[in-house]
mmCIF file of C-alpha atoms and ligand atoms in Angstrom:
data_model
loop_
_atom_site.group_PDB
_atom_site.id
_atom_site.type_symbol
_atom_site.label_atom_id
_atom_site.label_comp_id
_atom_site.label_asym_id
_atom_site.label_seq_id
_atom_site.Cartn_x
_atom_site.Cartn_y
_atom_site.Cartn_z
ATOM 1 C CA UNK H 1 16.610 -7.759 27.244
ATOM 2 C CA UNK H 2 12.913 -8.290 27.968
ATOM 3 C CA UNK H 3 11.090 -5.414 29.605
ATOM 4 C CA UNK H 4 8.690 -6.548 32.368
ATOM 5 C CA UNK H 5 6.025 -4.220 30.938
ATOM 6 C CA UNK H 6 5.849 -6.187 27.691
ATOM 7 C CA UNK H 7 2.953 -8.624 27.516
ATOM 8 C CA UNK H 8 3.386 -12.257 26.428
ATOM 9 C CA UNK H 9 1.416 -11.389 23.277
ATOM 10 C CA UNK H 10 3.819 -8.581 22.433
ATOM 11 C CA UNK H 11 6.883 -10.725 23.065
ATOM 12 C CA UNK H 12 5.494 -13.508 20.862
ATOM 13 C CA UNK H 13 4.597 -11.055 18.069
ATOM 14 C CA UNK H 14 8.068 -9.493 18.201
ATOM 15 C CA UNK H 15 9.734 -12.911 18.150
ATOM 16 C CA UNK H 16 7.775 -13.943 15.049
ATOM 17 C CA UNK H 17 8.560 -10.623 13.332
ATOM 18 C CA UNK H 18 12.251 -11.027 14.143
ATOM 19 C CA UNK H 19 12.307 -14.508 12.579
ATOM 20 C CA UNK H 20 10.732 -13.009 9.435
ATOM 21 C CA UNK H 21 13.343 -10.263 9.378
ATOM 22 C CA UNK H 22 16.119 -12.871 9.609
ATOM 23 C CA UNK H 23 14.569 -14.742 6.668
ATOM 24 C CA UNK H 24 14.616 -11.602 4.544
ATOM 25 C CA UNK H 25 18.155 -10.711 5.598
ATOM 26 C CA UNK H 26 19.312 -14.179 4.555
ATOM 27 C CA UNK H 27 17.415 -14.595 1.309
ATOM 28 C CA UNK H 28 16.680 -11.111 -0.058
ATOM 29 C CA UNK H 29 18.498 -7.947 -0.898
ATOM 30 C CA UNK H 30 17.007 -4.460 -0.868
ATOM 31 C CA UNK H 31 17.155 -2.970 -4.374
ATOM 32 C CA UNK H 32 15.130 0.156 -3.615
ATOM 33 C CA UNK H 33 14.291 1.867 -0.341
ATOM 34 C CA UNK H 34 12.904 5.388 -0.098
ATOM 35 C CA UNK H 35 11.312 7.618 2.494
ATOM 36 C CA UNK H 36 8.904 9.880 0.618
ATOM 37 C CA UNK H 37 8.203 12.577 3.184
ATOM 38 C CA UNK H 38 11.252 14.786 2.920
ATOM 39 C CA UNK H 39 11.393 18.118 1.175
ATOM 40 C CA UNK H 40 14.028 17.098 -1.330
ATOM 41 C CA UNK H 41 12.629 15.909 -4.629
ATOM 42 C CA UNK H 42 13.657 12.537 -6.044
ATOM 43 C CA UNK H 43 13.580 12.126 -9.810
ATOM 44 C CA UNK H 44 14.026 8.695 -11.339
ATOM 45 C CA UNK H 45 15.463 8.381 -14.830
ATOM 46 C CA UNK H 46 17.232 10.855 -17.035
ATOM 47 C CA UNK H 47 16.814 12.632 -20.336
ATOM 48 C CA UNK H 48 16.326 12.080 -23.212
ATOM 49 C CA UNK H 49 12.802 10.956 -22.443
ATOM 50 C CA UNK H 50 11.932 7.337 -23.110
ATOM 51 C CA UNK H 51 8.877 5.658 -21.599
ATOM 52 C CA UNK H 52 9.676 2.557 -19.553
ATOM 53 C CA UNK H 53 6.202 1.165 -20.242
ATOM 54 C CA UNK H 54 5.586 1.655 -23.982
ATOM 55 C CA UNK H 55 9.241 2.271 -25.016
ATOM 56 C CA UNK H 56 8.216 5.338 -27.019
ATOM 57 C CA UNK H 57 10.333 8.444 -27.024
ATOM 58 C CA UNK H 58 9.770 12.160 -27.315
ATOM 59 C CA UNK H 59 8.433 13.625 -29.598
ATOM 60 C CA UNK H 60 6.396 10.538 -30.627
ATOM 61 C CA UNK H 61 4.778 10.791 -27.191
ATOM 62 C CA UNK H 62 4.734 13.721 -24.779
ATOM 63 C CA UNK H 63 6.195 13.884 -21.271
ATOM 64 C CA UNK H 64 4.466 17.023 -19.970
ATOM 65 C CA UNK H 65 2.619 15.557 -16.972
ATOM 66 C CA UNK H 66 4.298 15.147 -13.592
ATOM 67 C CA UNK H 67 4.489 11.368 -13.305
ATOM 68 C CA UNK H 68 4.570 10.191 -9.681
ATOM 69 C CA UNK H 69 6.787 7.129 -9.319
ATOM 70 C CA UNK H 70 4.645 5.913 -6.419
ATOM 71 C CA UNK H 71 0.941 6.766 -6.252
ATOM 72 C CA UNK H 72 0.438 10.323 -5.006
ATOM 73 C CA UNK H 73 -2.734 9.238 -3.245
ATOM 74 C CA UNK H 74 -0.565 7.101 -0.927
ATOM 75 C CA UNK H 75 1.224 10.226 0.214
ATOM 76 C CA UNK H 76 4.098 10.423 -2.261
ATOM 77 C CA UNK H 77 4.736 14.107 -2.928
ATOM 78 C CA UNK H 78 8.387 14.066 -3.849
ATOM 79 C CA UNK H 79 9.292 11.134 -6.083
ATOM 80 C CA UNK H 80 8.629 11.409 -9.805
ATOM 81 C CA UNK H 81 9.952 9.624 -12.844
ATOM 82 C CA UNK H 82 11.030 10.863 -16.250
ATOM 83 C CA UNK H 83 10.235 7.543 -17.898
ATOM 84 C CA UNK H 84 6.422 7.588 -17.919
ATOM 85 C CA UNK H 85 4.832 9.225 -20.953
ATOM 86 C CA UNK H 86 1.562 11.154 -20.762
ATOM 87 C CA UNK H 87 -0.297 8.439 -22.630
ATOM 88 C CA UNK H 88 0.729 5.703 -20.173
ATOM 89 C CA UNK H 89 0.136 8.092 -17.280
ATOM 90 C CA UNK H 90 -3.420 8.647 -18.497
ATOM 91 C CA UNK H 91 -4.042 4.901 -18.790
ATOM 92 C CA UNK H 92 -2.940 4.322 -15.198
ATOM 93 C CA UNK H 93 -5.520 6.747 -13.807
ATOM 94 C CA UNK H 94 -8.284 4.154 -13.851
ATOM 95 C CA UNK H 95 -6.200 1.783 -11.714
ATOM 96 C CA UNK H 96 -5.254 4.613 -9.374
ATOM 97 C CA UNK H 97 -8.952 5.331 -8.982
ATOM 98 C CA UNK H 98 -9.533 1.728 -7.876
ATOM 99 C CA UNK H 99 -6.681 2.004 -5.372
ATOM 100 C CA UNK H 100 -8.046 5.326 -4.117
ATOM 101 C CA UNK H 101 -11.482 3.876 -3.476
ATOM 102 C CA UNK H 102 -10.145 0.718 -1.850
ATOM 103 C CA UNK H 103 -7.941 2.710 0.537
ATOM 104 C CA UNK H 104 -10.232 5.696 1.205
ATOM 105 C CA UNK H 105 -11.083 4.825 4.825
ATOM 106 C CA UNK H 106 -7.478 3.961 5.738
ATOM 107 C CA UNK H 107 -6.157 7.159 4.158
ATOM 108 C CA UNK H 108 -8.819 9.260 5.806
ATOM 109 C CA UNK H 109 -8.265 7.678 9.207
ATOM 110 C CA UNK H 110 -4.535 8.272 9.110
ATOM 111 C CA UNK H 111 -4.317 11.593 7.324
ATOM 112 C CA UNK H 112 -2.475 10.456 4.216
ATOM 113 C CA UNK H 113 -2.358 13.490 1.957
ATOM 114 C CA UNK H 114 -3.066 12.982 -1.718
ATOM 115 C CA UNK H 115 -3.465 15.548 -4.473
ATOM 116 C CA UNK H 116 -6.371 17.258 -2.657
ATOM 117 C CA UNK H 117 -5.148 16.812 0.922
ATOM 118 C CA UNK H 118 -6.284 14.006 3.201
ATOM 119 C CA UNK H 119 -9.694 12.629 2.220
ATOM 120 C CA UNK H 120 -12.823 13.030 4.294
ATOM 121 C CA UNK H 121 -14.746 9.891 5.091
ATOM 122 C CA UNK H 122 -18.480 10.455 5.293
ATOM 123 C CA UNK H 123 -20.487 8.022 7.362
ATOM 124 C CA UNK H 124 -23.733 6.507 6.304
ATOM 125 C CA UNK H 125 -27.057 5.464 7.721
ATOM 126 C CA UNK H 126 -27.132 7.576 10.874
ATOM 127 C CA UNK H 127 -27.070 11.101 9.514
ATOM 128 C CA UNK H 128 -24.116 13.040 8.167
ATOM 129 C CA UNK H 129 -20.958 12.245 10.112
ATOM 130 C CA UNK H 130 -17.456 13.041 8.993
ATOM 131 C CA UNK H 131 -13.924 11.973 9.759
ATOM 132 C CA UNK H 132 -10.877 13.943 8.679
ATOM 133 C CA UNK H 133 -7.280 13.860 9.831
ATOM 134 C CA UNK H 134 -5.615 17.184 10.593
ATOM 135 C CA UNK H 135 -2.117 17.992 11.807
ATOM 136 C CA UNK H 136 -3.166 17.761 15.455
ATOM 137 C CA UNK H 137 -5.030 14.466 15.181
ATOM 138 C CA UNK H 138 -8.234 12.933 13.964
ATOM 139 C CA UNK H 139 -11.323 15.141 13.837
ATOM 140 C CA UNK H 140 -14.683 13.400 14.132
ATOM 141 C CA UNK H 141 -17.843 15.449 13.811
ATOM 142 C CA UNK H 142 -21.539 15.250 13.136
ATOM 143 C CA UNK H 143 -24.314 17.792 12.788
ATOM 144 C CA UNK H 144 -26.285 18.805 15.866
ATOM 145 C CA UNK H 145 -29.414 16.732 16.143
ATOM 146 C CA UNK H 146 -28.112 13.962 13.913
ATOM 147 C CA UNK H 147 -27.491 10.625 15.546
ATOM 148 C CA UNK H 148 -23.927 10.663 14.259
ATOM 149 C CA UNK H 149 -21.665 8.084 15.779
ATOM 150 C CA UNK H 150 -22.668 5.061 17.734
ATOM 151 C CA UNK H 151 -21.355 5.881 21.180
ATOM 152 C CA UNK H 152 -20.629 3.551 24.040
ATOM 153 C CA UNK H 153 -20.111 5.932 27.000
ATOM 154 C CA UNK H 154 -19.138 3.161 29.408
ATOM 155 C CA UNK H 155 -16.297 1.789 27.308
ATOM 156 C CA UNK H 156 -15.669 5.221 25.774
ATOM 157 C CA UNK H 157 -15.881 4.095 22.179
ATOM 158 C CA UNK H 158 -17.248 5.718 19.038
ATOM 159 C CA UNK H 159 -18.156 3.747 15.944
ATOM 160 C CA UNK H 160 -18.581 5.053 12.406
ATOM 161 C CA UNK H 161 -20.244 3.014 9.696
ATOM 162 C CA UNK H 162 -19.415 3.971 6.117
ATOM 163 C CA UNK H 163 -19.922 2.723 2.572
ATOM 164 C CA UNK H 164 -16.934 1.048 0.949
ATOM 165 C CA UNK H 165 -16.748 2.731 -2.428
ATOM 166 C CA UNK H 166 -17.219 0.235 -5.271
ATOM 167 C CA UNK H 167 -13.882 -0.528 -6.896
ATOM 168 C CA UNK H 168 -12.117 -3.225 -8.909
ATOM 169 C CA UNK H 169 -9.724 -5.072 -6.590
ATOM 170 C CA UNK H 170 -7.536 -6.160 -9.519
ATOM 171 C CA UNK H 171 -7.304 -2.520 -10.593
ATOM 172 C CA UNK H 172 -5.936 -1.607 -7.149
ATOM 173 C CA UNK H 173 -3.442 -4.456 -7.420
ATOM 174 C CA UNK H 174 -2.400 -3.251 -10.864
ATOM 175 C CA UNK H 175 -1.826 0.263 -9.481
ATOM 176 C CA UNK H 176 0.515 -1.171 -6.827
ATOM 177 C CA UNK H 177 2.300 -3.174 -9.540
ATOM 178 C CA UNK H 178 2.742 -0.004 -11.583
ATOM 179 C CA UNK H 179 4.446 1.780 -8.665
ATOM 180 C CA UNK H 180 6.689 -1.229 -8.065
ATOM 181 C CA UNK H 181 7.582 -1.521 -11.767
ATOM 182 C CA UNK H 182 8.548 2.153 -11.766
ATOM 183 C CA UNK H 183 10.945 1.581 -8.858
ATOM 184 C CA UNK H 184 12.739 -1.357 -10.497
ATOM 185 C CA UNK H 185 16.431 -0.766 -11.214
ATOM 186 C CA UNK H 186 17.079 -0.545 -14.971
ATOM 187 C CA UNK H 187 18.761 -3.953 -15.140
ATOM 188 C CA UNK H 188 15.751 -5.673 -13.541
ATOM 189 C CA UNK H 189 13.103 -4.400 -15.970
ATOM 190 C CA UNK H 190 14.038 -7.041 -18.532
ATOM 191 C CA UNK H 191 12.826 -9.805 -16.182
ATOM 192 C CA UNK H 192 9.310 -8.351 -16.090
ATOM 193 C CA UNK H 193 8.208 -8.514 -19.742
ATOM 194 C CA UNK H 194 4.838 -10.084 -18.899
ATOM 195 C CA UNK H 195 4.086 -7.484 -16.241
ATOM 196 C CA UNK H 196 5.037 -4.738 -18.689
ATOM 197 C CA UNK H 197 2.636 -6.158 -21.297
ATOM 198 C CA UNK H 198 -0.170 -6.202 -18.721
ATOM 199 C CA UNK H 199 0.540 -2.608 -17.696
ATOM 200 C CA UNK H 200 0.237 -1.591 -21.349
ATOM 201 C CA UNK H 201 -3.415 -2.682 -21.397
ATOM 202 C CA UNK H 202 -6.153 -0.281 -20.407
ATOM 203 C CA UNK H 203 -8.379 -3.075 -19.115
ATOM 204 C CA UNK H 204 -7.581 -5.587 -16.391
ATOM 205 C CA UNK H 205 -7.801 -9.009 -17.963
ATOM 206 C CA UNK H 206 -5.990 -8.644 -21.309
ATOM 207 C CA UNK H 207 -2.431 -9.976 -20.875
ATOM 208 C CA UNK H 208 -3.144 -10.682 -17.204
ATOM 209 C CA UNK H 209 0.016 -12.430 -16.005
ATOM 210 C CA UNK H 210 -1.318 -14.830 -13.415
ATOM 211 C CA UNK H 211 -4.712 -16.461 -13.147
ATOM 212 C CA UNK H 212 -7.408 -15.527 -10.679
ATOM 213 C CA UNK H 213 -6.584 -16.423 -7.075
ATOM 214 C CA UNK H 214 -2.943 -15.330 -7.324
ATOM 215 C CA UNK H 215 -3.128 -11.656 -6.419
ATOM 216 C CA UNK H 216 -2.466 -11.499 -2.716
ATOM 217 C CA UNK H 217 -1.807 -8.350 -0.763
ATOM 218 C CA UNK H 218 -0.673 -8.659 2.832
ATOM 219 C CA UNK H 219 -1.797 -5.648 4.805
ATOM 220 C CA UNK H 220 -1.387 -4.402 8.350
ATOM 221 C CA UNK H 221 -3.383 -1.687 10.077
ATOM 222 C CA UNK H 222 -1.883 -0.027 13.143
ATOM 223 C CA UNK H 223 -4.342 1.093 15.832
ATOM 224 C CA UNK H 224 -2.846 4.516 16.383
ATOM 225 C CA UNK H 225 -2.763 7.866 14.622
ATOM 226 C CA UNK H 226 -0.285 8.095 11.761
ATOM 227 C CA UNK H 227 2.595 6.007 13.142
ATOM 228 C CA UNK H 228 4.413 6.261 9.802
ATOM 229 C CA UNK H 229 5.312 9.941 9.620
ATOM 230 C CA UNK H 230 6.249 9.603 5.972
ATOM 231 C CA UNK H 231 5.496 6.995 3.286
ATOM 232 C CA UNK H 232 8.186 4.333 2.986
ATOM 233 C CA UNK H 233 8.598 2.126 -0.079
ATOM 234 C CA UNK H 234 10.868 -0.845 -0.532
ATOM 235 C CA UNK H 235 11.666 -3.421 -3.206
ATOM 236 C CA UNK H 236 13.178 -6.721 -2.109
ATOM 237 C CA UNK H 237 14.884 -9.073 -4.562
ATOM 238 C CA UNK H 238 15.470 -12.763 -3.941
ATOM 239 C CA UNK H 239 19.212 -13.558 -3.798
ATOM 240 C CA UNK H 240 19.050 -17.133 -5.057
ATOM 241 C CA UNK H 241 16.393 -19.596 -6.129
ATOM 242 C CA UNK H 242 14.245 -20.702 -3.187
ATOM 243 C CA UNK H 243 10.508 -21.276 -2.908
ATOM 244 C CA UNK H 244 9.679 -17.612 -2.506
ATOM 245 C CA UNK H 245 8.803 -14.839 -4.993
ATOM 246 C CA UNK H 246 11.580 -13.084 -6.899
ATOM 247 C CA UNK H 247 10.520 -9.504 -6.192
ATOM 248 C CA UNK H 248 8.429 -8.024 -3.360
ATOM 249 C CA UNK H 249 7.028 -4.533 -3.060
ATOM 250 C CA UNK H 250 6.307 -3.029 0.348
ATOM 251 C CA UNK H 251 4.733 0.315 1.202
ATOM 252 C CA UNK H 252 3.937 1.845 4.578
ATOM 253 C CA UNK H 253 1.952 5.080 4.834
ATOM 254 C CA UNK H 254 -0.266 6.672 7.471
ATOM 255 C CA UNK H 255 -1.227 3.768 9.678
ATOM 256 C CA UNK H 256 -1.309 0.956 7.147
ATOM 257 C CA UNK H 257 1.041 -1.164 5.046
ATOM 258 C CA UNK H 258 0.733 -3.213 1.864
ATOM 259 C CA UNK H 259 2.976 -5.949 0.547
ATOM 260 C CA UNK H 260 2.652 -7.678 -2.821
ATOM 261 C CA UNK H 261 4.880 -9.888 -4.939
ATOM 262 C CA UNK H 262 5.410 -8.773 -8.523
ATOM 263 C CA UNK H 263 4.203 -11.131 -11.257
ATOM 264 C CA UNK H 264 7.425 -12.541 -12.743
ATOM 265 C CA UNK H 265 7.047 -15.849 -14.627
ATOM 266 C CA UNK H 266 10.635 -15.625 -15.897
ATOM 267 C CA UNK H 267 12.222 -15.776 -12.438
ATOM 268 C CA UNK H 268 9.432 -17.624 -10.607
ATOM 269 C CA UNK H 269 8.812 -20.483 -13.028
ATOM 270 C CA UNK H 270 9.980 -23.021 -10.414
ATOM 271 C CA UNK H 271 7.047 -21.944 -8.210
ATOM 272 C CA UNK H 272 4.449 -22.944 -10.799
ATOM 273 C CA UNK H 273 1.879 -25.283 -9.229
ATOM 274 C CA UNK H 274 3.401 -25.012 -5.760
ATOM 275 C CA UNK H 275 1.541 -23.660 -2.755
ATOM 276 C CA UNK H 276 3.936 -21.245 -1.098
ATOM 277 C CA UNK H 277 3.569 -18.964 1.893
ATOM 278 C CA UNK H 278 4.967 -15.481 1.507
ATOM 279 C CA UNK H 279 6.208 -14.212 4.847
ATOM 280 C CA UNK H 280 5.364 -10.658 5.871
ATOM 281 C CA UNK H 281 8.294 -8.293 5.584
ATOM 282 C CA UNK H 282 8.209 -6.965 9.151
ATOM 283 C CA UNK H 283 8.038 -3.262 9.781
ATOM 284 C CA UNK H 284 9.247 -1.210 12.734
ATOM 285 C CA UNK H 285 6.057 -1.657 14.760
ATOM 286 C CA UNK H 286 5.786 -5.393 14.204
ATOM 287 C CA UNK H 287 9.308 -5.709 15.565
ATOM 288 C CA UNK H 288 8.335 -3.503 18.522
ATOM 289 C CA UNK H 289 4.584 -4.053 19.071
ATOM 290 C CA UNK H 290 4.678 -2.398 22.511
ATOM 291 C CA UNK H 291 5.003 0.955 20.701
ATOM 292 C CA UNK H 292 1.324 0.845 19.650
ATOM 293 C CA UNK H 293 -1.556 0.686 22.144
ATOM 294 C CA UNK H 294 -3.399 -2.316 20.722
ATOM 295 C CA UNK H 295 -2.585 -5.355 18.564
ATOM 296 C CA UNK H 296 -1.670 -4.660 14.950
ATOM 297 C CA UNK H 297 -4.380 -5.945 12.611
ATOM 298 C CA UNK H 298 -3.042 -8.255 9.886
ATOM 299 C CA UNK H 299 -5.056 -9.113 6.775
ATOM 300 C CA UNK H 300 -4.390 -11.100 3.642
ATOM 301 C CA UNK H 301 -6.394 -9.502 0.821
ATOM 302 C CA UNK H 302 -7.091 -11.409 -2.383
ATOM 303 C CA UNK H 303 -7.396 -8.852 -5.165
ATOM 304 C CA UNK H 304 -8.051 -11.029 -8.232
ATOM 305 C CA UNK H 305 -11.538 -9.794 -9.011
ATOM 306 C CA UNK H 306 -11.784 -7.559 -12.069
ATOM 307 C CA UNK H 307 -15.447 -6.909 -11.248
ATOM 308 C CA UNK H 308 -16.449 -3.796 -9.354
ATOM 309 C CA UNK H 309 -17.279 -4.582 -5.719
ATOM 310 C CA UNK H 310 -20.924 -4.405 -4.680
ATOM 311 C CA UNK H 311 -22.231 -1.865 -2.194
ATOM 312 C CA UNK H 312 -20.849 -2.846 1.217
ATOM 313 C CA UNK H 313 -20.411 -1.098 4.530
ATOM 314 C CA UNK H 314 -17.713 -1.333 7.164
ATOM 315 C CA UNK H 315 -17.411 0.034 10.678
ATOM 316 C CA UNK H 316 -14.477 1.714 12.409
ATOM 317 C CA UNK H 317 -14.388 1.908 16.199
ATOM 318 C CA UNK H 318 -12.255 4.298 18.268
ATOM 319 C CA UNK H 319 -11.568 4.611 21.945
ATOM 320 C CA UNK H 320 -11.715 8.230 23.140
ATOM 321 C CA UNK H 321 -10.384 10.006 26.173
ATOM 322 C CA UNK H 322 -12.851 12.893 26.446
ATOM 323 C CA UNK H 323 -15.495 14.739 24.458
ATOM 324 C CA UNK H 324 -15.692 18.478 23.959
ATOM 325 C CA UNK H 325 -18.825 20.219 22.740
ATOM 326 C CA UNK H 326 -18.088 22.606 19.891
ATOM 327 C CA UNK H 327 -20.449 25.567 19.683
HETATM 328 ZN ZN1 LIG J 1 4.384 5.285 -22.454
#
């Protein structure tokens, strides 16, 4: 039933999201789905130790480090795997660093807690301004006397300009692939030999599976504080051969989501040379857009570049209710 308070835009957005959900129900099956915010630990794999990436076993390689199945910086505190050796874990750090830098503003804005808590975003150009998410909401501050935020008192908005930390987009993509590869059921790993070979390389271009221009990441940003109370990860597998990728990885955390398809030449050979559109796997708020105060921002990121991004700035704008002077 349609609620009279829903706007035409919201009804249209929900209708589109519902059609996408029906597509995925018809053509895909969920092979992994986890909420990562609970207190109960999840451990993937079993002893004896054998690394899923390099196939080496203990004691040829060590397994002393706590290997997070999904990047800790994206808020995963509870899911680890027993099948990632310390050597592979060390190699992945460089890609995690790229992902951390690419997502810094989003994680800061939505209070996603990594190894050192939620990151602080420091503004640039107008004196020292800071943004940090706490349990009770987003804290924005600047030093007395500094210009701080750009304020529009009439529309009650604050804007913060910040530097996007230089990072390698393909490194961030590789970090997402590593999390997805870790979540694969054992009987699926065999289909991803090329991806496994790429993950074994410490650089980005050796054994790269697909050529430049093929590393898309669909992302949504929700204009509200931490709508996803816990990180959610999902792997979707194609049921039968259609013109769509074999395996999709989806993660929602804080107030943003990412969706990528896993490089899989073995199962996606029929897609070679075809231009296909990958539909967004709709999340809770796309299906019910009236639950967030403003339109959900959708972006299609192309993460093929192995070069570090140049110095760039971006601006975040908030609407505020009231201001309180802190002495
Ligand atoms: Zn290994």
